Amino acid sequence: MKLVFFGTPDFSAPFLSALLEEKDLEVLAVVTQPDKPVGRDRILTPPAVKVRAIEASIPVLQFPSLRKSEAPETLKALGADVFVVVAYGKLIPQEILDIPRLGCVNVHPSLLPNYRGPSPIQAAIANGDTQTAISIMLLDAGMDTGPILGQKTVEVKTDDTYATLASRLQEVGGPFLVDVLRGYASGALQPIPQDDSRATITTLLDRESGKIDFTESPETIDRKIRAYHPWPGCYTIVQHNGAPLRVKLLPNQMVQPEGKKPMTTPEFERGYGTLRG
């Protein structure tokens, strides 16, 4: 089976690696987002998927847009049987979805139709769920609305952060993706429509998403801190020496005043006062 892989962040890279390990799957090219400036020095940095593709000597395509560029013609010329999408980062237009004969197979880290959208792993932890899943589906023009080819559940542990849960989803998801691709290509798996009436939608997170409201319960705050670690991170603002001070709230009751090293909550309160303002 010949395929083109669409993906961008760290979460996507292990799925690409899983495909590259299979002799009956040929990755013709990787499509990923353009390099972006990172950090205070704004150093132009390639996406994790690009790094993995270069390591494997796979051609990398970084279209500024899938709509207004040479993307459709370039992708058609590759002659892939299927496109595989794992957190590419943008909706893929119908013109692209229609290119491969088997369509576009997408990996989404939730128990669809729950948690469609861009932050399903964080939502599962923040809402106190006991399980989530790797869902593999066919893409359509909507946001995670396509029919399901397979789902594999994964436990959400009471001490999970985004990082730990994402790691387990990757570990389970790579081999599962390979199995589903083979089953779909052979006709053994048939897509099952989602129940749209049960769908829930997640939102795009930014730095302000992690502001903590101390009127919420300690359990809710703990889940949010774990869900948003390491990014976007949770924080509160306290007054110190007559000025506002931004304080990161880390898992395991650690905190980090801006410009300082992490410390325990009692250590912080001895030097700065209460976190609750």
JSON list of C-alpha atoms in Angstrom, two decimals, residues 1 11 30 37 39 44 51 61 70-72 76 99 128 141 147 150 168 171 177 207 216 222 224 238 252 265 272 275:
[
{"chain": "A", "resi": 1, "resn": "MET", "atom": "CA", "xyz": [0.00, 0.00, 0.00]},
{"chain": "A", "resi": 11, "resn": "PHE", "atom": "CA", "xyz": [2.26, 13.67, 18.80]},
{"chain": "A", "resi": 30, "resn": "VAL", "atom": "CA", "xyz": [5.23, 13.58, 4.20]},
{"chain": "A", "resi": 37, "resn": "PRO", "atom": "CA", "xyz": [10.05, 30.55, 14.80]},
{"chain": "A", "resi": 39, "resn": "GLY", "atom": "CA", "xyz": [11.40, 30.63, 21.69]},
{"chain": "A", "resi": 44, "resn": "LEU", "atom": "CA", "xyz": [13.16, 28.84, 12.78]},
{"chain": "A", "resi": 51, "resn": "VAL", "atom": "CA", "xyz": [12.63, 15.80, 11.41]},
{"chain": "A", "resi": 61, "resn": "LEU", "atom": "CA", "xyz": [6.21, 18.81, 1.38]},
{"chain": "A", "resi": 70, "resn": "GLU", "atom": "CA", "xyz": [0.46, 23.49, -6.25]},
{"chain": "A", "resi": 71, "resn": "ALA", "atom": "CA", "xyz": [-0.66, 21.01, -3.59]},
{"chain": "A", "resi": 72, "resn": "PRO", "atom": "CA", "xyz": [-3.43, 19.18, -5.50]},
{"chain": "A", "resi": 76, "resn": "LYS", "atom": "CA", "xyz": [-2.07, 13.59, -7.45]},
{"chain": "A", "resi": 99, "resn": "ILE", "atom": "CA", "xyz": [-7.35, 12.30, -4.58]},
{"chain": "A", "resi": 128, "resn": "GLY", "atom": "CA", "xyz": [-12.22, 13.66, 34.87]},
{"chain": "A", "resi": 141, "resn": "ALA", "atom": "CA", "xyz": [-15.06, 17.95, 4.93]},
{"chain": "A", "resi": 147, "resn": "PRO", "atom": "CA", "xyz": [-17.22, 7.46, 9.68]},
{"chain": "A", "resi": 150, "resn": "GLY", "atom": "CA", "xyz": [-11.86, 1.39, 14.45]},
{"chain": "A", "resi": 168, "resn": "ARG", "atom": "CA", "xyz": [0.29, 6.00, 26.04]},
{"chain": "A", "resi": 171, "resn": "GLU", "atom": "CA", "xyz": [2.23, 3.66, 22.08]},
{"chain": "A", "resi": 177, "resn": "LEU", "atom": "CA", "xyz": [-3.21, 2.37, 12.85]},
{"chain": "A", "resi": 207, "resn": "ARG", "atom": "CA", "xyz": [-1.84, 30.77, 26.89]},
{"chain": "A", "resi": 216, "resn": "GLU", "atom": "CA", "xyz": [-13.56, 26.04, 41.44]},
{"chain": "A", "resi": 222, "resn": "ASP", "atom": "CA", "xyz": [-5.93, 19.67, 39.87]},
{"chain": "A", "resi": 224, "resn": "LYS", "atom": "CA", "xyz": [-6.89, 21.32, 34.75]},
{"chain": "A", "resi": 238, "resn": "VAL", "atom": "CA", "xyz": [-0.68, 37.39, 42.69]},
{"chain": "A", "resi": 252, "resn": "ASN", "atom": "CA", "xyz": [2.26, 17.64, 42.22]},
{"chain": "A", "resi": 265, "resn": "THR", "atom": "CA", "xyz": [3.48, 25.70, 47.54]},
{"chain": "A", "resi": 272, "resn": "TYR", "atom": "CA", "xyz": [5.35, 35.56, 48.43]},
{"chain": "A", "resi": 275, "resn": "LEU", "atom": "CA", "xyz": [-1.63, 31.89, 45.87]}
]
